[in-house]
Amino acid sequence: MSFYQKYLEYRDFDFEQFHNKLTDDYILSIINKDRINELDFLALLSDKAGEYLEIMAQKSKKLTLQHFGKVIFLYTPIYVANHCVNQCIYCGFNISNNIVRKKLTMDEVEKEAKIISDTGLKHILLLTGESRIHSPVDYIKDCVMILKKYFTSIAIEIYTLETDEYRELVEAGVDGFTMYQEVYNEDIYKELHLKGPKRNYINRIDTPERACMAGMRSVNIGALLGLDDWIREAFLTGLHADYLQNKYPDTEISVSVPRIRPHNGEFQPKVNVDDKSLVQIMLAFRLFMPRAGITISTRESSEFRDNLIGLGVTKMSAGSSTEVGGHALDSKSEGQFDISDTRNVEQMKDLIYSKGYQPVFKDWQEI
Amino acid sequence: MEDKFIIGGKELSSRLFIGTGKFPSNRIIPQVIKSSAAHVVTVALRRIDFDSKEENMLNHIPKDCILMPNTSGARNADEAVRIAKIARAAGCGNWIKIEVISDNKYLLPDNFETIKATEMLAKDGFVVLPYMSPDLMAAKRLKDAGASAVMPLGAPIGTNKGLKTKELVKILIDEIDLPVIVDAGLGRPSEATEAMEMGAAAVLVNTAIATSDDPISMAEAFGLAVIAGRKAYLSGAGAVKEFAEASSPLTGFLGA
């Protein structure tokens, strides 16, 4: 079975009718449960549950403290190439966008890695645009060989690979995988992904599972919020995470909740996901999967991110640049999207301490 | 009365072991150790940031403590063995707490792989303290494999639910000729006392101390609770009698 079957189960589900039937008592009973099921999770994403955000936050805080403690894990992305063969109308790397394209040489990767590692960070997320031609698996492996000298955990966020290719990367030293479905709604997916291999919806939805099968230690998924109704998208993200965690118990499953950011191109988000909704998604997810990680990137503003510490977030990026060579090179390229929280690692570290939490730079190393 | 507690040939001055994860800052660890009077401290090898003076946990642990690195993150016996060897090579001593967990949903230990790792590491000269689900047969095999103690969980890690596995842990205490150290799940000092009163040799606490509002004070509370529980155990408390002994109305006719 693929998660696609699960998606089909809910494709024609009447979300509105389900949410209209929810009562205050039912929402409160869910919040007080030890373990909640998938329809409980859906209920927690409703407007009705939105009235109980503070209680959900208290519960989420308690669960997060129990399972993760007073810590926030830190990482940063390193963009090594921005060549892309896809036409995704919401993305700055879209093939039809006339931007400066670049791919780092190994010397340049090393320069970037050194500067990033001087900040104390030990966990890195390697990103490319989605082009197998420009950044083939061997190129990724070469990058990983260099990054290994500086970082103890290396995750990738690249184009979709086959299971054997993921296995090759795991053997080379990659332990983490991130891929966003972007949008779970299959019709909208087709509208937004006009051309390129990424247009294949089912291939995309099955990719995180291939990473699990290949033995990735951690697999992080998410929907790009703003592309469709956030309740459905958040619900399906949670179901997908739960599906993977049940099927691959030895993989650490986590989710990101990225909201679409300004970027090169004309596309405007279809749905406005406000701060309250984003918080509700995080809280509902925490109650649904108490031990799963939740990542918040620098897409979000510094003020908003500061307030999320303690609510359920477990991992944050810091000192980020979405440009290829954004840390070391003079001749930079254009970024994938504009970041919002521009604080450096030292500033993030101080902020996390000031909130009574420990910034954790290292919680993994290859053995 | 003398009450020596010896593991791996070392006499331990405290029956409270503490974990070092989840704290708001590594800088308070020395005070937590001091206020709890703990002697054995566990650290996840994979978390030790050897390159950073400030973030390196080892720099915050007093030299007179016994360091017990743990194999957190190991999904099978081979990984646990590799982690243990790296820890020893890095100067962390020869004590090792084995944690083999391949279930990210409940974080329950894999007893089978844990037994395998225990055997390999004990043969290699490690003082092995395996974290386990409280199962009598598994505990017997751990003993045969060379474990220096067994560390059954009181409740799943991080749940603070208390001594939910009480009956099973009691069986281990009664049947296994090794120190039984209750690890994981203890949320309050009273639960640590309960485990000690029952005859546990020691308890290991992390989450309940690290995530309290005042970890230093909570560490002290756990330290005292463990002492209280041990004293009660040694004093013969807990022998709740279901039937009176004074007279023998049913068997009196048999004579003395």
Coordinates of C-alpha atoms in Angstrom, one line a residue:
Chain A
M1 CA 0.0 0.0 0.0
S2 CA 1.1 3.5 -0.7
F3 CA 0.0 6.7 1.1
Y4 CA -1.8 7.5 -2.1
Q5 CA -4.5 5.0 -1.1
K6 CA -4.9 6.8 2.2
Y7 CA -5.2 10.1 0.3
L8 CA -7.9 8.6 -1.9
E9 CA -9.9 7.5 1.3
Y10 CA -10.2 11.2 2.2
R11 CA -10.3 12.8 -1.3
D12 CA -14.0 13.1 -1.4
F13 CA -14.5 13.4 2.4
D14 CA -16.9 16.2 3.4
F15 CA -14.6 18.2 5.7
E16 CA -17.2 21.0 6.1
Q17 CA -19.9 18.6 7.2
F18 CA -17.6 16.9 9.7
H19 CA -16.5 20.2 11.2
N20 CA -20.0 21.5 11.4
K21 CA -21.0 18.6 13.7
L22 CA -18.2 19.3 16.2
T23 CA -19.3 20.3 19.7
D24 CA -17.3 22.0 22.5
D25 CA -17.5 18.9 24.6
Y26 CA -16.1 16.8 21.9
I27 CA -13.1 19.1 21.4
L28 CA -12.4 19.3 25.1
S29 CA -12.6 15.5 25.4
I30 CA -10.0 15.1 22.6
I31 CA -7.6 17.5 24.2
N32 CA -7.9 15.5 27.4
K33 CA -7.2 12.2 25.7
D34 CA -3.9 10.4 26.0
R35 CA -3.9 9.3 22.4
I36 CA -5.9 10.7 19.6
N37 CA -7.0 9.2 16.3
E38 CA -7.0 10.7 12.9
L39 CA -10.5 12.1 13.0
D40 CA -9.7 13.6 16.4
F41 CA -6.7 15.2 14.7
L42 CA -9.0 16.6 12.0
A43 CA -11.3 17.9 14.7
L44 CA -8.5 19.8 16.3
L45 CA -7.9 21.6 13.0
S46 CA -11.5 23.0 13.0
D47 CA -12.8 26.5 13.7
K48 CA -14.4 25.0 16.8
A49 CA -11.1 23.8 18.1
G50 CA -9.7 27.2 17.2
E51 CA -11.7 28.5 20.2
Y52 CA -9.6 26.3 22.5
L53 CA -6.2 27.3 21.3
E54 CA -4.9 28.2 24.7
I55 CA -5.8 24.8 26.2
M56 CA -4.3 23.0 23.2
A57 CA -1.2 25.1 23.6
Q58 CA -0.9 24.1 27.3
K59 CA -1.2 20.4 26.3
S60 CA 1.2 20.8 23.4
K61 CA 3.8 22.5 25.6
K62 CA 3.5 19.7 28.2
L63 CA 3.9 16.9 25.6
T64 CA 6.8 18.7 23.9
L65 CA 8.6 19.2 27.2
Q66 CA 8.1 15.6 28.2
H67 CA 9.4 14.2 25.0
F68 CA 12.0 16.7 23.9
G69 CA 12.8 18.7 27.0
K70 CA 13.8 22.4 27.1
V71 CA 15.8 22.2 23.9
I72 CA 15.6 23.5 20.3
F73 CA 17.7 21.8 17.7
L74 CA 19.5 24.1 15.3
Y75 CA 20.5 23.6 11.6
T76 CA 21.0 25.6 8.5
P77 CA 20.5 25.0 4.8
I78 CA 23.3 25.0 2.3
Y79 CA 22.2 25.6 -1.3
V80 CA 24.7 24.0 -3.7
A81 CA 22.8 24.5 -7.0
N82 CA 19.7 26.2 -8.2
H83 CA 19.3 24.7 -11.6
C84 CA 15.8 23.3 -12.1
V85 CA 14.0 21.4 -14.8
N86 CA 10.5 21.9 -13.4
Q87 CA 7.9 24.5 -13.9
C88 CA 6.4 25.0 -10.4
I89 CA 4.6 28.3 -10.6
Y90 CA 5.1 29.3 -7.0
C91 CA 8.9 28.7 -6.8
G92 CA 11.8 31.1 -7.5
F93 CA 13.9 28.4 -9.1
N94 CA 11.1 27.7 -11.7
I95 CA 12.9 26.9 -15.0
S96 CA 11.0 29.6 -16.8
N97 CA 12.3 32.3 -14.3
N98 CA 15.2 34.2 -15.8
I99 CA 17.5 34.1 -12.8
V100 CA 21.2 33.6 -12.4
R101 CA 21.8 29.9 -12.2
K102 CA 24.7 28.5 -10.3
K103 CA 26.2 25.2 -9.1
L104 CA 29.0 25.3 -6.6
T105 CA 32.4 23.7 -7.3
M106 CA 33.8 21.5 -4.6
D107 CA 36.1 24.3 -3.6
E108 CA 33.2 26.5 -3.2
V109 CA 31.2 23.9 -1.2
E110 CA 34.2 23.7 1.1
K111 CA 34.3 27.5 1.6
E112 CA 30.6 27.6 2.4
A113 CA 30.9 24.6 4.7
K114 CA 33.8 26.2 6.6
I115 CA 32.1 29.5 7.2
I116 CA 28.9 27.8 8.3
S117 CA 30.7 25.4 10.6
D118 CA 32.6 28.3 12.2
T119 CA 29.2 29.4 13.7
G120 CA 29.2 26.1 15.7
L121 CA 26.4 24.4 13.7
K122 CA 26.8 20.7 13.3
H123 CA 23.7 19.8 11.4
I124 CA 23.3 20.8 7.7
L125 CA 20.6 20.5 5.1
L126 CA 21.9 20.3 1.6
L127 CA 19.6 21.7 -1.1
T128 CA 19.6 21.8 -4.8
G129 CA 17.1 22.9 -7.4
E130 CA 15.3 19.9 -8.9
S131 CA 17.6 18.9 -11.7
R132 CA 19.1 15.5 -12.0
I133 CA 21.0 16.7 -15.0
H134 CA 22.8 19.6 -13.3
S135 CA 23.2 18.0 -9.9
P136 CA 23.3 14.2 -10.4
V137 CA 23.6 11.8 -7.4
D138 CA 27.4 11.6 -7.9
Y139 CA 27.6 15.4 -7.5
I140 CA 25.5 15.2 -4.3
K141 CA 27.8 12.5 -3.0
D142 CA 30.9 14.6 -3.7
C143 CA 29.3 17.4 -1.8
V144 CA 28.5 15.1 1.1
M145 CA 32.1 13.9 1.3
I146 CA 33.2 17.5 1.9
L147 CA 30.3 18.3 4.3
K148 CA 31.2 15.3 6.4
K149 CA 34.4 17.0 7.4
Y150 CA 32.5 19.8 9.0
F151 CA 29.1 18.5 10.1
T152 CA 27.9 15.5 12.1
S153 CA 24.5 15.3 10.5
I154 CA 23.8 15.8 6.8
A155 CA 20.2 16.0 5.4
I156 CA 19.2 16.4 1.8
E157 CA 16.4 18.3 0.1
I158 CA 16.7 17.6 -3.5
Y159 CA 14.8 16.1 -6.5
T160 CA 13.1 12.7 -6.1
L161 CA 15.4 9.6 -6.2
E162 CA 14.9 5.9 -6.4
T163 CA 15.3 3.8 -3.3
D164 CA 18.7 2.5 -4.3
E165 CA 20.0 6.0 -4.9
Y166 CA 18.8 7.0 -1.4
R167 CA 20.6 3.9 -0.1
E168 CA 23.8 5.1 -1.9
L169 CA 23.5 8.4 -0.2
V170 CA 22.9 6.9 3.2
E171 CA 26.0 4.9 2.7
A172 CA 27.9 8.0 1.8
G173 CA 26.9 9.6 5.1
V174 CA 23.5 11.3 4.5
D175 CA 21.2 10.6 7.5
G176 CA 18.3 13.0 6.9
F177 CA 15.8 13.6 4.2
T178 CA 13.3 16.4 3.6
M179 CA 10.8 16.7 0.9
Y180 CA 7.6 18.6 0.7
Q181 CA 4.6 17.3 -1.1
E182 CA 3.9 21.0 -1.7
V183 CA 0.2 20.4 -2.1
Y184 CA -1.7 17.2 -1.3
N185 CA -4.7 18.1 -3.4
E186 CA -4.0 16.2 -6.6
D187 CA -6.0 18.6 -8.9
I188 CA -4.2 21.7 -7.6
Y189 CA -0.9 19.8 -7.7
K190 CA -1.4 19.4 -11.5
E191 CA -2.4 23.1 -11.9
L192 CA 0.8 24.3 -10.1
H193 CA 3.3 21.9 -11.5
L194 CA 3.1 22.6 -15.2
K195 CA 6.1 20.8 -16.6
G196 CA 9.0 18.5 -15.6
P197 CA 9.3 15.3 -13.7
K198 CA 7.9 16.8 -10.6
R199 CA 4.5 16.9 -12.3
N200 CA 4.2 13.2 -11.4
Y201 CA 2.0 13.5 -8.3
I202 CA 2.2 9.8 -7.2
N203 CA 5.9 9.6 -7.6
R204 CA 6.2 12.7 -5.4
I205 CA 3.9 11.3 -2.7
D206 CA 5.8 8.0 -2.6
T207 CA 9.2 9.6 -2.3
P208 CA 9.4 9.9 1.5
E209 CA 8.5 6.3 1.8
R210 CA 11.4 5.4 -0.5
A211 CA 13.7 7.4 1.8
C212 CA 12.4 5.4 4.8
M213 CA 13.0 2.1 2.9
A214 CA 16.5 3.1 2.2
G215 CA 17.3 3.5 5.9
M216 CA 17.3 7.3 6.3
R217 CA 17.4 8.0 10.0
S218 CA 15.1 11.0 9.8
V219 CA 12.4 11.9 7.3
N220 CA 10.8 15.3 7.3
I221 CA 7.7 16.1 5.2
G222 CA 5.4 19.0 4.8
A223 CA 2.9 20.9 2.6
L224 CA 3.7 24.3 1.4
L225 CA 0.9 26.2 3.2
G226 CA -1.0 28.7 1.0
L227 CA -1.4 26.5 -2.0
D228 CA -4.8 25.0 -0.9
D229 CA -7.2 24.9 2.0
W230 CA -4.9 24.7 5.0
I231 CA -7.1 22.3 7.1
R232 CA -7.0 19.6 4.4
E233 CA -3.4 20.1 3.7
A234 CA -2.4 20.0 7.4
F235 CA -4.6 17.0 7.9
L236 CA -3.1 15.1 5.0
T237 CA 0.4 16.0 6.1
G238 CA -0.3 14.6 9.6
L239 CA -1.8 11.5 8.1
H240 CA 1.2 11.0 5.9
A241 CA 3.6 11.4 8.8
D242 CA 1.5 8.9 10.9
Y243 CA 1.4 6.5 7.9
L244 CA 5.2 6.6 7.6
Q245 CA 5.8 6.4 11.4
N246 CA 3.6 3.3 11.7
K247 CA 5.1 1.6 8.7
Y248 CA 8.7 2.6 9.5
P249 CA 9.0 2.7 13.3
D250 CA 12.8 3.0 13.2
T251 CA 12.7 6.2 11.2
E252 CA 12.3 9.5 12.9
I253 CA 9.4 11.2 11.2
S254 CA 9.0 14.9 11.5
V255 CA 7.0 17.7 9.8
S256 CA 7.7 21.2 8.6
V257 CA 4.9 23.8 8.3
P258 CA 6.3 26.2 5.7
R259 CA 4.1 29.1 4.6
I260 CA 4.7 30.3 1.1
R261 CA 7.0 33.4 0.9
P262 CA 7.6 36.1 -1.6
H263 CA 9.9 34.9 -4.4
N264 CA 10.8 35.6 -8.0
G265 CA 7.7 35.1 -10.2
E266 CA 4.1 36.3 -10.4
F267 CA 2.3 33.6 -8.4
Q268 CA 0.2 34.8 -5.4
P269 CA -0.9 32.3 -2.7
K270 CA -4.4 31.1 -3.1
V271 CA -5.1 30.9 0.6
N272 CA -3.9 33.1 3.4
V273 CA -2.7 31.0 6.3
D274 CA -2.6 33.5 9.2
D275 CA -0.5 33.1 12.3
K276 CA -3.3 31.7 14.4
S277 CA -4.0 29.0 11.8
L278 CA -0.3 28.1 11.7
V279 CA -0.2 27.8 15.4
Q280 CA -3.3 25.6 15.4
I281 CA -1.7 23.3 12.9
M282 CA 1.4 22.9 15.0
L283 CA -0.6 22.3 18.2
A284 CA -3.0 19.8 16.6
F285 CA 0.0 17.9 15.1
R286 CA 1.7 17.8 18.5
L287 CA -1.4 16.3 20.1
F288 CA -1.7 13.8 17.3
M289 CA 2.0 12.8 17.2
P290 CA 3.6 13.7 20.6
R291 CA 7.0 12.4 19.7
A292 CA 7.4 13.7 16.2
G293 CA 9.6 16.7 15.5
I294 CA 8.3 20.0 14.2
T295 CA 10.5 22.3 12.2
I296 CA 10.1 26.0 11.7
S297 CA 12.4 27.7 9.2
T298 CA 13.5 31.3 8.8
R299 CA 10.6 31.8 6.4
E300 CA 8.8 33.0 9.5
S301 CA 9.5 36.3 11.2
S302 CA 11.8 36.6 14.2
E303 CA 9.0 37.8 16.4
F304 CA 6.7 34.9 15.4
R305 CA 9.4 32.3 15.8
D306 CA 10.3 33.6 19.2
N307 CA 6.8 33.1 20.4
L308 CA 6.7 29.5 19.0
I309 CA 9.5 28.3 21.3
G310 CA 7.8 26.3 24.0
L311 CA 4.6 25.7 22.0
G312 CA 5.7 22.5 20.2
V313 CA 8.5 23.5 17.8
T314 CA 11.6 21.3 18.2
K315 CA 13.9 22.4 15.4
M316 CA 14.7 25.7 13.9
S317 CA 17.0 26.9 11.2
A318 CA 19.4 29.8 11.9
G319 CA 21.7 32.0 9.9
S320 CA 20.0 30.9 6.7
S321 CA 20.6 31.9 3.1
T322 CA 18.5 30.4 0.3
E323 CA 21.1 31.6 -2.3
V324 CA 23.7 29.3 -3.8
G325 CA 27.0 30.4 -2.3
G326 CA 25.1 32.7 0.1
H327 CA 27.7 32.5 2.9
A328 CA 31.0 32.6 1.2
L329 CA 30.7 33.8 -2.4
D330 CA 30.8 37.3 -3.8
S331 CA 29.0 36.4 -7.0
K332 CA 25.8 35.2 -5.4
S333 CA 22.8 33.9 -7.2
E334 CA 19.2 34.6 -6.5
G335 CA 17.5 32.8 -3.7
Q336 CA 14.6 30.3 -3.7
F337 CA 12.5 32.6 -1.6
D338 CA 13.0 35.6 0.7
I339 CA 13.9 34.7 4.2
S340 CA 12.2 36.6 7.0
D341 CA 14.2 35.9 10.2
T342 CA 17.7 37.1 9.3
R343 CA 19.3 36.6 12.7
N344 CA 22.7 34.9 12.7
V345 CA 23.4 31.7 14.7
E346 CA 24.8 33.6 17.7
Q347 CA 21.7 35.8 18.0
M348 CA 19.4 32.7 17.7
K349 CA 21.5 31.0 20.4
D350 CA 21.1 33.9 22.8
L351 CA 17.4 34.2 22.1
I352 CA 16.8 30.5 22.7
Y353 CA 18.7 30.7 26.0
S354 CA 16.8 33.8 27.0
K355 CA 13.6 31.8 26.5
G356 CA 14.8 29.2 29.0
Y357 CA 15.7 26.7 26.3
Q358 CA 18.9 25.1 25.3
P359 CA 20.1 25.5 21.7
V360 CA 21.3 22.1 20.6
F361 CA 23.9 22.1 17.9
K362 CA 24.6 18.4 17.8
D363 CA 22.3 15.5 18.6
W364 CA 23.6 13.1 16.0
Q365 CA 26.8 11.7 14.5
E366 CA 27.4 8.9 12.0
I367 CA 28.6 5.9 13.9
Chain B
M1 CA 24.0 -0.3 59.1
E2 CA 26.4 -0.6 56.2
D3 CA 24.7 -0.4 52.9
K4 CA 27.3 -0.6 50.2
F5 CA 26.3 -0.2 46.6
I6 CA 28.8 -1.6 44.2
I7 CA 28.7 -1.8 40.4
G8 CA 31.5 -2.8 38.2
G9 CA 33.8 -2.9 41.1
K10 CA 33.1 0.7 42.1
E11 CA 31.4 1.7 45.3
L12 CA 28.8 4.3 44.4
S13 CA 27.9 7.1 46.9
S14 CA 24.4 7.6 45.6
R15 CA 21.5 5.5 44.4
L16 CA 20.2 8.3 42.1
F17 CA 21.6 8.2 38.6
I18 CA 20.8 11.2 36.4
G19 CA 20.5 11.9 32.8
T20 CA 21.8 15.0 31.1
G21 CA 19.4 15.6 28.2
K22 CA 16.5 18.0 28.0
F23 CA 18.0 20.7 30.3
P24 CA 17.4 24.3 29.6
S25 CA 21.2 24.8 29.7
N26 CA 24.2 22.5 30.1
R27 CA 25.6 25.1 32.5
I28 CA 23.3 24.1 35.3
I29 CA 24.3 20.5 35.1
P30 CA 27.1 20.9 37.8
Q31 CA 24.6 22.3 40.2
V32 CA 22.0 19.6 39.4
I33 CA 24.6 17.0 40.1
K34 CA 25.7 18.7 43.3
S35 CA 22.2 19.2 44.7
S36 CA 21.1 15.6 43.8
A37 CA 24.4 14.2 45.1
A38 CA 24.3 11.8 42.1
H39 CA 27.5 9.9 41.4
V40 CA 26.6 8.3 38.1
V41 CA 25.7 10.5 35.2
T42 CA 24.6 9.4 31.8
V43 CA 25.3 11.2 28.5
A44 CA 24.2 10.4 25.0
L45 CA 27.4 9.9 23.1
R46 CA 25.8 11.2 19.9
R47 CA 25.0 14.4 21.6
I48 CA 28.5 15.2 22.9
D49 CA 29.8 18.1 20.9
F50 CA 33.5 17.4 21.3
D51 CA 34.5 20.5 19.3
S52 CA 32.7 23.1 21.4
K53 CA 34.1 24.1 24.8
E54 CA 30.8 25.6 26.0
E55 CA 28.4 23.0 24.5
N56 CA 30.5 19.9 25.2
M57 CA 28.5 18.2 28.0
L58 CA 31.6 16.5 29.3
N59 CA 33.0 19.9 30.4
H60 CA 30.1 20.3 32.7
I61 CA 30.4 17.0 34.5
P62 CA 32.5 17.0 37.7
K63 CA 35.5 14.7 37.6
D64 CA 34.5 12.7 40.6
C65 CA 31.3 11.5 38.8
I66 CA 31.2 8.2 37.0
L67 CA 30.4 8.9 33.4
M68 CA 28.0 6.4 31.9
P69 CA 27.7 7.1 28.2
N70 CA 24.6 5.8 26.6
T71 CA 24.0 4.4 23.1
S72 CA 20.9 6.6 22.4
G73 CA 20.1 6.5 18.7
A74 CA 21.2 2.9 18.2
R75 CA 18.7 0.9 16.3
N76 CA 20.4 -2.5 16.6
A77 CA 23.1 -4.3 18.6
D78 CA 25.9 -3.5 16.1
E79 CA 25.2 0.2 16.3
A80 CA 25.1 0.1 20.1
V81 CA 28.5 -1.7 20.1
R82 CA 30.0 0.8 17.7
I83 CA 28.8 3.7 19.9
A84 CA 30.2 2.1 23.0
K85 CA 33.6 1.6 21.5
I86 CA 33.7 5.2 20.2
A87 CA 32.8 6.4 23.7
R88 CA 35.6 4.4 25.3
A89 CA 38.1 5.6 22.7
A90 CA 37.0 9.2 23.3
G91 CA 38.0 8.8 27.0
C92 CA 34.5 8.3 28.4
G93 CA 35.5 5.3 30.5
N94 CA 34.3 1.7 30.2
W95 CA 30.8 2.1 31.6
I96 CA 28.0 1.9 29.0
K97 CA 24.3 2.1 29.3
I98 CA 22.8 0.2 26.3
E99 CA 19.8 1.7 24.7
V100 CA 18.6 0.0 21.6
I101 CA 15.4 1.5 20.3
S102 CA 13.9 0.9 16.8
D103 CA 10.5 2.2 17.7
N104 CA 10.1 5.9 17.4
K105 CA 6.5 5.8 18.3
Y106 CA 6.7 4.7 21.9
L107 CA 10.5 4.6 22.3
L108 CA 10.4 1.1 23.8
P109 CA 13.6 -0.8 24.0
D110 CA 14.4 -3.8 21.8
N111 CA 15.3 -6.5 24.5
F112 CA 16.5 -9.0 21.9
E113 CA 19.1 -6.6 20.3
T114 CA 20.0 -5.3 23.8
I115 CA 20.9 -8.8 24.9
K116 CA 23.2 -9.3 21.9
A117 CA 24.9 -5.9 22.5
T118 CA 25.3 -6.7 26.2
E119 CA 27.1 -10.0 25.4
M120 CA 29.5 -8.4 22.9
L121 CA 30.3 -5.5 25.2
A122 CA 30.7 -7.4 28.4
K123 CA 33.1 -9.7 26.7
D124 CA 35.0 -6.7 25.6
G125 CA 35.5 -5.5 29.1
F126 CA 32.7 -2.9 29.4
V127 CA 30.6 -2.5 32.5
V128 CA 27.3 -2.9 30.9
L129 CA 24.0 -1.5 32.2
P130 CA 21.2 -2.3 29.7
Y131 CA 18.0 -0.4 29.5
M132 CA 15.1 -2.8 29.0
S133 CA 11.5 -3.6 29.0
P134 CA 10.9 -5.4 32.3
D135 CA 10.7 -9.0 31.2
L136 CA 12.0 -11.8 33.4
M137 CA 13.5 -14.1 30.7
A138 CA 15.2 -11.1 29.1
A139 CA 16.7 -10.1 32.4
K140 CA 18.0 -13.6 33.0
R141 CA 19.6 -13.6 29.6
L142 CA 21.1 -10.2 30.3
K143 CA 22.6 -11.5 33.4
D144 CA 24.0 -14.5 31.6
A145 CA 25.4 -12.2 28.9
G146 CA 27.4 -10.3 31.5
A147 CA 25.3 -7.3 32.4
S148 CA 26.4 -5.5 35.6
A149 CA 22.8 -4.4 36.4
V150 CA 19.5 -4.3 34.6
M151 CA 17.6 -1.1 34.0
P152 CA 13.9 -1.8 33.5
L153 CA 11.6 1.1 32.5
G154 CA 9.0 2.3 35.0
A155 CA 6.9 3.7 32.1
P156 CA 7.8 4.7 28.6
I157 CA 10.6 7.3 28.4
G158 CA 9.6 10.9 29.0
T159 CA 6.0 10.1 30.0
N160 CA 6.5 11.0 33.7
K161 CA 3.8 8.4 34.4
G162 CA 5.5 6.7 37.4
L163 CA 6.1 3.1 38.2
K164 CA 3.5 1.6 35.9
T165 CA 5.5 -1.6 35.5
K166 CA 5.6 -2.1 39.2
E167 CA 4.6 -5.8 39.3
L168 CA 7.1 -6.8 36.6
V169 CA 9.9 -4.8 38.1
K170 CA 9.2 -6.4 41.5
I171 CA 9.6 -9.8 39.9
L172 CA 13.0 -8.8 38.5
I173 CA 14.0 -7.5 42.0
D174 CA 13.0 -10.9 43.5
E175 CA 14.5 -13.1 40.8
I176 CA 17.5 -11.5 39.3
D177 CA 20.7 -11.5 41.2
L178 CA 21.8 -8.1 39.9
P179 CA 21.1 -4.6 40.9
V180 CA 17.8 -3.5 39.4
I181 CA 17.8 0.2 38.5
V182 CA 14.5 1.7 37.5
D183 CA 15.0 3.9 34.5
A184 CA 12.5 6.0 32.6
G185 CA 9.0 7.1 33.4
L186 CA 9.5 8.3 37.0
G187 CA 7.8 11.7 37.2
R188 CA 7.9 12.6 40.9
P189 CA 10.2 12.0 43.8
S190 CA 7.4 10.0 45.5
E191 CA 7.6 7.5 42.6
A192 CA 11.4 7.2 43.0
T193 CA 10.7 6.5 46.7
E194 CA 8.2 3.9 45.8
A195 CA 10.7 2.1 43.5
M196 CA 13.4 2.2 46.2
E197 CA 11.0 1.0 49.0
M198 CA 10.3 -1.9 46.8
G199 CA 13.9 -2.9 46.7
A200 CA 15.2 -1.3 43.5
A201 CA 19.0 -0.8 43.8
A202 CA 18.8 2.7 42.3
V203 CA 16.8 4.8 39.9
L204 CA 17.7 6.9 36.9
V205 CA 15.9 10.2 36.4
N206 CA 16.2 12.7 33.6
T207 CA 13.0 14.3 32.2
A208 CA 11.3 14.9 35.6
I209 CA 14.3 16.9 36.8
A210 CA 15.3 18.6 33.5
T211 CA 11.9 19.8 32.6
S212 CA 10.8 21.0 36.0
D213 CA 10.6 24.7 36.7
D214 CA 13.6 24.5 39.1
P215 CA 15.8 21.6 38.0
I216 CA 18.3 22.2 40.8
S217 CA 15.7 22.0 43.5
M218 CA 14.0 19.1 41.9
A219 CA 17.3 17.2 41.7
E220 CA 17.7 17.7 45.4
A221 CA 14.1 16.4 46.0
F222 CA 14.9 13.3 44.0
G223 CA 18.1 12.8 45.8
L224 CA 16.3 12.9 49.2
A225 CA 13.5 10.7 47.9
V226 CA 15.9 8.0 46.9
I227 CA 17.6 8.1 50.3
A228 CA 14.2 7.9 52.0
G229 CA 13.1 5.0 49.9
R230 CA 16.3 3.1 50.5
K231 CA 16.1 3.6 54.3
A232 CA 12.5 2.4 54.3
Y233 CA 13.4 -0.7 52.3
L234 CA 16.3 -1.5 54.7
S235 CA 14.0 -0.9 57.7
G236 CA 11.6 -3.6 56.4
A237 CA 8.9 -1.3 55.3
G238 CA 6.4 -2.3 52.7
A239 CA 5.7 -5.7 54.2
V240 CA 2.0 -5.2 54.1
K241 CA 0.3 -8.1 55.8
E242 CA -2.8 -9.4 54.3
F243 CA -3.6 -11.8 57.2
A244 CA -3.1 -11.3 60.9
E245 CA -0.5 -13.5 62.6
A246 CA -1.4 -13.2 66.3
S247 CA -3.7 -16.1 66.6
S248 CA -4.4 -19.2 64.6
P249 CA -8.2 -19.7 64.7
L250 CA -8.2 -22.1 61.7
T251 CA -5.2 -24.3 62.6
G252 CA -5.1 -23.9 66.4
F253 CA -6.6 -27.4 66.9
L254 CA -3.3 -28.8 65.5
G255 CA -1.5 -27.7 68.6
A256 CA 1.9 -26.1 68.8

